[in-house]
Coordinates of C-alpha atoms in Angstrom, one line a residue:
X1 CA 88.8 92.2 78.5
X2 CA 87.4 94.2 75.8
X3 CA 87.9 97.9 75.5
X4 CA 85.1 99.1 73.3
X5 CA 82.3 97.9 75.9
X6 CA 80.0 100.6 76.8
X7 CA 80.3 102.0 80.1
X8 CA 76.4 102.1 80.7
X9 CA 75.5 99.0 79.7
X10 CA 74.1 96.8 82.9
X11 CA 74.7 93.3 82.6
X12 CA 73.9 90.3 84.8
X13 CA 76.5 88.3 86.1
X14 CA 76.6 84.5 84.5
X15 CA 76.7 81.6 87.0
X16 CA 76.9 83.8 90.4
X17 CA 75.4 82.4 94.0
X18 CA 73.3 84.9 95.5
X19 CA 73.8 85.2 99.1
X20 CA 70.8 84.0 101.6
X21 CA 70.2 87.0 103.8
X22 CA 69.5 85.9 107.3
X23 CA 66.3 85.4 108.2
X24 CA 66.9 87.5 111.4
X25 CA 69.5 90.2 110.8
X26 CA 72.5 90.1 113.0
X27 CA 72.7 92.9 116.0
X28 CA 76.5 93.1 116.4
X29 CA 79.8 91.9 114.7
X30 CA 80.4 89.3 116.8
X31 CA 76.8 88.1 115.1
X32 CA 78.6 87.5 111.7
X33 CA 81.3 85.3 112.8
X34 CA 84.2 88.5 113.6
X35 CA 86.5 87.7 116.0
X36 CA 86.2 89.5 119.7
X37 CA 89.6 91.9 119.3
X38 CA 88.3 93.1 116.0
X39 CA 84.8 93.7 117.5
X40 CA 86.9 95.6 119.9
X41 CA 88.0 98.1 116.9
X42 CA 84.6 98.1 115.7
X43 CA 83.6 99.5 118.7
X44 CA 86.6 102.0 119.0
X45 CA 85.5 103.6 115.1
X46 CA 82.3 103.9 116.8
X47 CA 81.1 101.0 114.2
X48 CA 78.0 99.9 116.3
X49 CA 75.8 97.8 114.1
X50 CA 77.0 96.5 110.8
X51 CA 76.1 97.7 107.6
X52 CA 73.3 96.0 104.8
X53 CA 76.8 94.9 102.8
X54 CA 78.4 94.2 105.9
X55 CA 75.4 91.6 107.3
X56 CA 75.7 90.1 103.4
X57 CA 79.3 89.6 102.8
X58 CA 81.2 89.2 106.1
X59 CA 79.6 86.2 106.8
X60 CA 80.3 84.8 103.7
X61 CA 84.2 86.2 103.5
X62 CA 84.8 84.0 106.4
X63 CA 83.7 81.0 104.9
X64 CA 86.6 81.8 102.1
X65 CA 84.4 82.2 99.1
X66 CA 84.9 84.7 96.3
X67 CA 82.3 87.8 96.7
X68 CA 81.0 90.1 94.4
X69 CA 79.7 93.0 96.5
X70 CA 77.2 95.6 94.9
X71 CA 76.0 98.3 96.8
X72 CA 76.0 102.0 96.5
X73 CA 78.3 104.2 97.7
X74 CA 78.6 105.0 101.4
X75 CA 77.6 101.7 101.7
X76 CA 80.2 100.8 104.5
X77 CA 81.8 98.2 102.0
X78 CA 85.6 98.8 103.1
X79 CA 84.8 97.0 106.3
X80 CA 83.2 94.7 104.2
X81 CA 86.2 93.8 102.9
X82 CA 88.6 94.8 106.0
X83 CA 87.3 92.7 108.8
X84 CA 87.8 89.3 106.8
X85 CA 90.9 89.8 105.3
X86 CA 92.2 90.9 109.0
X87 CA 90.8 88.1 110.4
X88 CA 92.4 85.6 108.1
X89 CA 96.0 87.7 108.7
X90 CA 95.5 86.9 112.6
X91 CA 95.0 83.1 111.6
X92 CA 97.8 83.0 109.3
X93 CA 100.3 86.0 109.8
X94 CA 102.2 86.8 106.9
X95 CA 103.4 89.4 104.8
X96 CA 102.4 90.6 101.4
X97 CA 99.3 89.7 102.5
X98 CA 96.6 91.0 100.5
X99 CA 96.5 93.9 97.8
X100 CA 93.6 96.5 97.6
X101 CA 93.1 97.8 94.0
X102 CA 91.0 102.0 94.0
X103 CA 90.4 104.0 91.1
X104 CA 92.0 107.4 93.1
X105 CA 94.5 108.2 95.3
X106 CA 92.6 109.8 97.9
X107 CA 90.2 106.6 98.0
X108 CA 93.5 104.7 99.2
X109 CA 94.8 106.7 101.8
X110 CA 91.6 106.5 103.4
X111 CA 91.0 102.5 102.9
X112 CA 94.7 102.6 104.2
X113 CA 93.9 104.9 107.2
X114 CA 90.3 102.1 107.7
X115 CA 92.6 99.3 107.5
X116 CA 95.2 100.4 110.5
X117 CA 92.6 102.1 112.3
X118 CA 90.2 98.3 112.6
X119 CA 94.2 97.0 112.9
X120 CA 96.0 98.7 115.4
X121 CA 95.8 96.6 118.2
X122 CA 97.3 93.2 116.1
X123 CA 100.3 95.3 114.3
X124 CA 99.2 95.5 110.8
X125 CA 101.2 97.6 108.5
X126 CA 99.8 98.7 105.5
X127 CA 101.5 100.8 102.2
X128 CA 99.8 103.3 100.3
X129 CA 101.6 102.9 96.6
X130 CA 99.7 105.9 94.3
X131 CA 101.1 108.5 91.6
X132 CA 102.4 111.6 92.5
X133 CA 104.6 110.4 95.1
X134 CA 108.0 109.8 95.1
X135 CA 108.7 106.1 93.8
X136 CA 112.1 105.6 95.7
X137 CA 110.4 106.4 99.1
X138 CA 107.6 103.5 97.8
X139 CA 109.9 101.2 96.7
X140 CA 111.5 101.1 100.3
X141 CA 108.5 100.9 101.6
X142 CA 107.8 98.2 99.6
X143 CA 110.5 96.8 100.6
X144 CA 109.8 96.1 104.2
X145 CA 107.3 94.1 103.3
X146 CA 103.4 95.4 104.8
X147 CA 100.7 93.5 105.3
X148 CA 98.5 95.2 102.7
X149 CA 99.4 97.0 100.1
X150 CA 96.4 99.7 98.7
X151 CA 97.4 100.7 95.3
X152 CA 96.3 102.9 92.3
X153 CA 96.6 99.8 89.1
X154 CA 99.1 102.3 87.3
X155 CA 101.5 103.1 90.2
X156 CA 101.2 99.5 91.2
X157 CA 102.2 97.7 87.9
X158 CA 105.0 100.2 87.5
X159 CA 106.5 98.5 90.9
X160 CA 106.0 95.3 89.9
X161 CA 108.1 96.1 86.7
X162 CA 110.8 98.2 87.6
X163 CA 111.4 97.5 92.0
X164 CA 113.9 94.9 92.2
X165 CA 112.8 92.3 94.5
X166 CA 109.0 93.2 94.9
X167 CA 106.7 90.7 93.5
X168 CA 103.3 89.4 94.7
X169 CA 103.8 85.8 94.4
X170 CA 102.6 85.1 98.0
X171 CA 99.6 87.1 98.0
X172 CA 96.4 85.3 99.9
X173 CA 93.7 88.2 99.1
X174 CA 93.0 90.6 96.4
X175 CA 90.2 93.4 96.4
X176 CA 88.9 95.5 93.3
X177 CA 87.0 98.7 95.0
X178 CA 84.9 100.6 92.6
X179 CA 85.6 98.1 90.1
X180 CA 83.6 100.1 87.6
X181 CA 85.4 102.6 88.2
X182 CA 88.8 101.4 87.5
X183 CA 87.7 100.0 83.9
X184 CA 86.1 102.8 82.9
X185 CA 89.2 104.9 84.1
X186 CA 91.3 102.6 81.2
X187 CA 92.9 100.3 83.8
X188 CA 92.2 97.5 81.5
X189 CA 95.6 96.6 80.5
X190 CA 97.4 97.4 84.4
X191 CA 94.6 95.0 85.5
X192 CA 95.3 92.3 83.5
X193 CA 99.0 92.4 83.9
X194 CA 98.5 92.3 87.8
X195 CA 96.4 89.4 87.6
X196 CA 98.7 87.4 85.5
X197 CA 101.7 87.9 88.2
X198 CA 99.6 87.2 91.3
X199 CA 98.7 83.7 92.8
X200 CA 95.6 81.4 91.2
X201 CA 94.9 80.6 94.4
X202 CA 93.9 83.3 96.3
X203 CA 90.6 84.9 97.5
X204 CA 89.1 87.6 95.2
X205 CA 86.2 90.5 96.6
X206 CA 85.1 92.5 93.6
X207 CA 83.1 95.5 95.2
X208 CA 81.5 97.8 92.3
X209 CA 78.5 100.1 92.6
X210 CA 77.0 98.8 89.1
X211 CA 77.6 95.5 87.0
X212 CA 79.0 96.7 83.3
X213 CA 79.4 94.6 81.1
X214 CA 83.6 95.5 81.5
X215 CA 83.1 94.2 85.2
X216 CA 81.4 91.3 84.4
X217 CA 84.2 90.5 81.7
X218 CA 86.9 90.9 85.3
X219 CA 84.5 88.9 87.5
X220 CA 84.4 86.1 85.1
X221 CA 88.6 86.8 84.4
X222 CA 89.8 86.8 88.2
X223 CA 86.6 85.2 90.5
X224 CA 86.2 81.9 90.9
X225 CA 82.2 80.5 92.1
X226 CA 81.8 84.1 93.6
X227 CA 78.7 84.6 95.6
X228 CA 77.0 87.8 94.5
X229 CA 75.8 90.0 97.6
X230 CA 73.8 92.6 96.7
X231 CA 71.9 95.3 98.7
X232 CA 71.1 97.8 95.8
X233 CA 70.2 97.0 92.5
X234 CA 68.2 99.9 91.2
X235 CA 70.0 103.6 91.4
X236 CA 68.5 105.1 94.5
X237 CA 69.2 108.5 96.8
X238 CA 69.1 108.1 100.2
X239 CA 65.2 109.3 102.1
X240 CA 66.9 112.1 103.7
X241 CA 68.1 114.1 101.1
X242 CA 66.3 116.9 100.1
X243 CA 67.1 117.4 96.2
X244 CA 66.2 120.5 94.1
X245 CA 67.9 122.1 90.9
X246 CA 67.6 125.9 89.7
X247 CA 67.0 126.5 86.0
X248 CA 69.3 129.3 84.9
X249 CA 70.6 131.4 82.3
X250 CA 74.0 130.1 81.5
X251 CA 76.0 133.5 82.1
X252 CA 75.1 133.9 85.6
X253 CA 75.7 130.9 87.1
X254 CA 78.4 132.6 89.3
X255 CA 76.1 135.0 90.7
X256 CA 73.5 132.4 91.1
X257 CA 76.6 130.7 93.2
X258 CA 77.0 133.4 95.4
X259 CA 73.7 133.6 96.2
X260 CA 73.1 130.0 97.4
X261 CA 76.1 130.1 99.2
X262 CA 74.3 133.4 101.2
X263 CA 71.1 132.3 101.6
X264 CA 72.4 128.5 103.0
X265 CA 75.5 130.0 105.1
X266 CA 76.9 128.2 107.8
X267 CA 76.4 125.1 106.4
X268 CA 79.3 123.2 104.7
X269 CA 79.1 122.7 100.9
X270 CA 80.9 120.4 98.4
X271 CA 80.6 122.2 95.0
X272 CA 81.3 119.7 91.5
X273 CA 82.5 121.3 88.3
X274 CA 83.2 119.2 85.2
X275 CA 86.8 120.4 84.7
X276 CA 89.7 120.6 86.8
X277 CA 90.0 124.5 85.1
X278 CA 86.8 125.5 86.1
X279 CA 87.1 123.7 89.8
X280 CA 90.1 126.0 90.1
X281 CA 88.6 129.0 88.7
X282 CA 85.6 129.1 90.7
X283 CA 87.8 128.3 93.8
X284 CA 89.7 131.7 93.0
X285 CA 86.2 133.5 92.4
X286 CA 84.8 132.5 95.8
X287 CA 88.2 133.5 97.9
X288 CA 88.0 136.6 96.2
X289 CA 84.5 137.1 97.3
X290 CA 85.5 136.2 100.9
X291 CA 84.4 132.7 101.3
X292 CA 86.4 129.7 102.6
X293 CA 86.7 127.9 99.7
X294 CA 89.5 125.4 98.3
X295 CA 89.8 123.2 95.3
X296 CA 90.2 119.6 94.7
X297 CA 91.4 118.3 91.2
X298 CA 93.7 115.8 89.3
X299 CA 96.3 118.3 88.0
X300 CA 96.9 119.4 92.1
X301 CA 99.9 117.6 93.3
X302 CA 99.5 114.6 95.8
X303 CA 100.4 116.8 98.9
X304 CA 98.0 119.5 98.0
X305 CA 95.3 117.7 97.3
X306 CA 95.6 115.6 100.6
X307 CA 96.0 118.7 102.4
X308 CA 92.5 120.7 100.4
X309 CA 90.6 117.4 102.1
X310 CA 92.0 117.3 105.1
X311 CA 91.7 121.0 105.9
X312 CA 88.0 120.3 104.6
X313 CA 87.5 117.5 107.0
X314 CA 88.9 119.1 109.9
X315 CA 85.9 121.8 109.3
X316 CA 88.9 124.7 108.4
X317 CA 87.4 125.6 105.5
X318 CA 83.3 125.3 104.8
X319 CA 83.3 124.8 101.2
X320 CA 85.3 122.3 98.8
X321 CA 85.2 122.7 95.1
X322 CA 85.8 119.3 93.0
X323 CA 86.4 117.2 89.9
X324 CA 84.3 113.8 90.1
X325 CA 87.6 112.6 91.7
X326 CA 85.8 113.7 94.9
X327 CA 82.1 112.3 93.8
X328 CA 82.7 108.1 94.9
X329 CA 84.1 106.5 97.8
X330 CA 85.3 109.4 99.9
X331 CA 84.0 109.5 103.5
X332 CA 83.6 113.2 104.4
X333 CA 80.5 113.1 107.4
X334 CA 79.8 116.5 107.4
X335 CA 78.7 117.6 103.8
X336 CA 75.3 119.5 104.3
X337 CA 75.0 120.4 100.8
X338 CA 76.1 119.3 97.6
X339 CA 75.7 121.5 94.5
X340 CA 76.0 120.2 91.1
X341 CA 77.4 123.7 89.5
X342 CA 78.4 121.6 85.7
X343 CA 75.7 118.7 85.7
X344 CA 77.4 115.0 85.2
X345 CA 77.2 114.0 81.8
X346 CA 77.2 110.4 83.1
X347 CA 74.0 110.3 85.2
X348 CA 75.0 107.7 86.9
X349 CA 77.8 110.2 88.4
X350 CA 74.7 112.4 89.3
X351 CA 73.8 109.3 92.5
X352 CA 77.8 109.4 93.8
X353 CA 78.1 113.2 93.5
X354 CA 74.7 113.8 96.1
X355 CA 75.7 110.6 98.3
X356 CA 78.4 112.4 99.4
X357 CA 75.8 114.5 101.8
X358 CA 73.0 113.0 104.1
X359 CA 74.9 110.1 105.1
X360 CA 74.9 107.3 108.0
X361 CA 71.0 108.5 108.4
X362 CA 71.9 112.4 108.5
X363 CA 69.4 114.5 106.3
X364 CA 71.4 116.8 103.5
X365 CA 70.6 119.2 100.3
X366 CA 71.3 118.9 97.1
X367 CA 71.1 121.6 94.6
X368 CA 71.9 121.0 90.8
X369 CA 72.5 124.1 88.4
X370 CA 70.2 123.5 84.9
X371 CA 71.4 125.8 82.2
X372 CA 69.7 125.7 78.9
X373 CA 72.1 123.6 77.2
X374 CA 71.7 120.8 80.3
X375 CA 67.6 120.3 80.0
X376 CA 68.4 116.4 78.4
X377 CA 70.8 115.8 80.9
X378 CA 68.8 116.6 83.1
X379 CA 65.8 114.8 82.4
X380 CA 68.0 111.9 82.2
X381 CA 68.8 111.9 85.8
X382 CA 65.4 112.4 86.6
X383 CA 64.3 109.2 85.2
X384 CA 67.0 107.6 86.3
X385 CA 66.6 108.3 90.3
X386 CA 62.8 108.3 89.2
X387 CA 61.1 111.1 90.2
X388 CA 60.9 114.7 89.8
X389 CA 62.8 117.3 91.3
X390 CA 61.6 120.4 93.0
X391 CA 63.1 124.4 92.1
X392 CA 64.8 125.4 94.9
X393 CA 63.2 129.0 95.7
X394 CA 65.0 132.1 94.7
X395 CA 64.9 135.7 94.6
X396 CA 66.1 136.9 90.9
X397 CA 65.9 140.8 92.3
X398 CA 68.9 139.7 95.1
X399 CA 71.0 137.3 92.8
X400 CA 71.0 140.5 90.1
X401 CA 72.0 142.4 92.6
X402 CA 75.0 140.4 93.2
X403 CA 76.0 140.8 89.5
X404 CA 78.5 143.5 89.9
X405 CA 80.5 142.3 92.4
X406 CA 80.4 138.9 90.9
X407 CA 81.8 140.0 87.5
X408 CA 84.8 142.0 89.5
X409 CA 85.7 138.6 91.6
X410 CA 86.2 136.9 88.0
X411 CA 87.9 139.2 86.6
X412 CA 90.3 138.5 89.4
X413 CA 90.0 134.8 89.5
X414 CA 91.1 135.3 85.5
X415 CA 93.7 137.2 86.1
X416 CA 94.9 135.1 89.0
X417 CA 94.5 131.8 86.9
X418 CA 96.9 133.0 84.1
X419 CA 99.2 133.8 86.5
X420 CA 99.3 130.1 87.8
X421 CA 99.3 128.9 84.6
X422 CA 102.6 131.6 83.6
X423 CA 104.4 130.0 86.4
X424 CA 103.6 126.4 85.7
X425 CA 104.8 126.8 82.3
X426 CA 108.5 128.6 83.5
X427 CA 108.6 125.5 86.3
X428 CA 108.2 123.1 83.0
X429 CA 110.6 125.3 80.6
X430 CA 113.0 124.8 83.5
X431 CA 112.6 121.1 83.5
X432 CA 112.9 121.1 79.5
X433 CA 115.7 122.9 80.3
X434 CA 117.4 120.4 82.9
X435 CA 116.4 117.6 80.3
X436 CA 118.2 119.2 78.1
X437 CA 121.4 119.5 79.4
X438 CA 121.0 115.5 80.7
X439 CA 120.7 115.1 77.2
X440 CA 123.8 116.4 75.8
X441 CA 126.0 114.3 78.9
X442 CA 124.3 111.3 77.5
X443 CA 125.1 112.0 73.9
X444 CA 129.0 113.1 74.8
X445 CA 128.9 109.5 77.1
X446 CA 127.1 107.9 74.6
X447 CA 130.2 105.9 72.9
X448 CA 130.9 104.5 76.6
X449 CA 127.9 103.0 77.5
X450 CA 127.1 101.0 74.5
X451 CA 130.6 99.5 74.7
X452 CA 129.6 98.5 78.5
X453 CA 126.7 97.5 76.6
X454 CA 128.6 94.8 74.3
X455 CA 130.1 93.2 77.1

């Protein structure tokens, strides 16, 4: 696979079935062909009638062909993937069963929570191998052998180099989620290693919300005849969500904040900023201000960051601050609005970032911040979705007001942030400082080992 393809550009898969939608569309589970104790689960998750992806690409899993799923986010695709490869595992137990590749951590924990939710009653065991976590505690895990393994590409290929005894060779299923995501993330090179260290024959689900050219490349790499079953093809946000933007002067954006987050309280918000800095910032500005707030961003540790969604999704805080690690894949039911405080640069990000409010039919808001330096941006996303957003209404007088206040909360939040950073930076010298002394033993035992080496 090429590196230098360019992330936007669409392109159609060569030589691809397309799937024959039904001509009447299946009721229930047990309509596409699942088996009655995993219609049982179905039921239990309160899964009552299966999704667009679900009625295209169960069906067809079943037969064993190779799928390429397209289909937007929210989509219900992990139990288009799930129920099949569960099915199969109650025909043919075995271990090391199938592997599940994400782009993010917090994307597999909850495809690993899907997967042993669906499979609790027929004893599946599944391993969540991501960064950020201890690699001993994986590699016993590993060890015992799970069913299904759900794995960031980077983590995973790290295992399959260094744990002694782990290896993939009897693997029966593998699925890419967010495919297009994990290429444009530079998984290139851990892709291709996995794929040349896993079985030929095996059955392959590529699920991406858009075919790039980089996916096309990995279908036509790892699928074999694939049928392609597709229930999007053009970007689309959902009927129910009600999308405006506010053009503002740059400098006040965190009193224009504020404001919103007045004027729409008691709602639950999901806030996107474009840097993992400015996620954390404006976390700190809002507490200081008295709101709920908690961040989500890559430079958080595993722990916290599972702990910042979890508190979010147990409704013990109202608003969650985030990186685009947060915009894809990620169920969260109650977001009521999402506000686009930095604008994706990628406007493509713009669909996944609002998707993640009025979903499974709920209606939703989404707000998205125009400075003066966003205007292209954010024409682009208008012709993208095609059609023209509506200003949300506002009262300048009352955000103005609000300045004051405002500009004492980030002093704070400044003051605070350096403080983080101070102590992140004597946790590191301290580690330089362990490294060191490791480095001296090794030097002093130096002679030694390279005799041991010889022989």
């Amino acid at each position: 696979m090429a590196a230098g393809d360019e992330e936007g550009q669409a392109a159609e898969p060569e030589a691809v079935a397309e799937s024959e939608a039904a001509v009447e569309e299946p009721r229930s589970f047990k309509d596409l062909g699942v088996t009655d104790v995993l219609c049982e689960a179905c039921d239990q998750l309160g899964w009552k009638v299966p999704t667009k992806i679900q009625v295209e690409a169960i069906p067809v899993a079943l037969q064993g062909r190779d799928i390429i799923g397209l289909a937007e986010t929210g989509s219900g695709k992990t139990g288009a993937f799930a129920l099949p490869i569960l099915q199969a595992l109650l025909e043919t137990p075995q271990r090391l069963f199938a592997l599940v590749l994400t782009p993010t951590r917090e994307l597999a924990f909850q495809i690993s929570e899907q997967f042993e939710a669906l499979g609790s009653s027929i004893g599946v065991h599944t391993t969540v191998i991501v960064g950020g976590i201890d690699t001993m505690s994986q590699s016993l895990a590993l060890a015992k052998k799970p069913h299904v393994i759900i794995a960031t590409p980077g983590r995973l290929v790290d295992h399959l180099e260094n744990t002694k005894g782990f290896n993939l060779r009897a693997l029966k299923f593998l699925v890419m989620d967010e495919a297009d995501r994990i290429l444009n993330m530079d998984f290139e090179t851990e892709v291709d290693k996995i794929l040349k260290v896993i079985p030929r024959d095996r059955k392959t689900f590529l699920f991406s919300a858009t075919m790039t050219k980089k996916v096309q490349k990995l279908q036509r790499a790892a699928l074999k005849n694939p049928v392609k079953c597709a229930v999007s093809s053009k970007y689309q946000t959902v009927e129910k969500l009600q999308q405006y933007y506010i053009f503002i002067p740059s400098k006040f954006k965190d009193s224009y904040l504020v404001y919103i987050l007045n004027e729409l309280a008691g709602n639950s918000f999901m806030i996107f900023c474009s840097t993992c800095n400015n996620t954390q910032r404006t976390a700190l500005l809002l507490r200081n201000l008295g709101f709920t707030a908690i961040p989500l961003h890559g430079q958080m540790s595993q722990n916290k960051r599972l702990g910042s969604l979890n508190k979010f999704k147990a409704k013990a805080r109202s608003i969650l601050l985030a990186t685009d690690v947060a915009s894809r894949g990620l169920d969260i039911p109650h977001v009521d609005v999402v506000i686009n405080f930095d604008i994706p640069t990628h406007s493509k990000d713009y669909i996944h970032r609002v998707g993640r409010t009025a979903r499974a039919g709920r209606s939703g808001k989404s707000i998205t911040f125009v400075t003066q330096y966003d205007v292209e941006l954010f024409q682009r996303i208008e012709h993208l979705i095609g059609k023209k957003l509506p200003a949300f209404p506002m009262q300048e007088e009352e955000v103005m007001m609000l300045t004051e206040r405002v500009a004492e909360a980030q002093r704070f939040a400044r003051m605070e942030l350096r403080e983080q950073g101070e102590k992140k930076r004597s946790r590191n010298d301290d580690d330089d400082d362990t490294e060191e002394a490791i480095g001296v033993r090794n030097k002093v035992a130096g002679g030694k080992k390279k005799k041991r080496k010889a022989f």
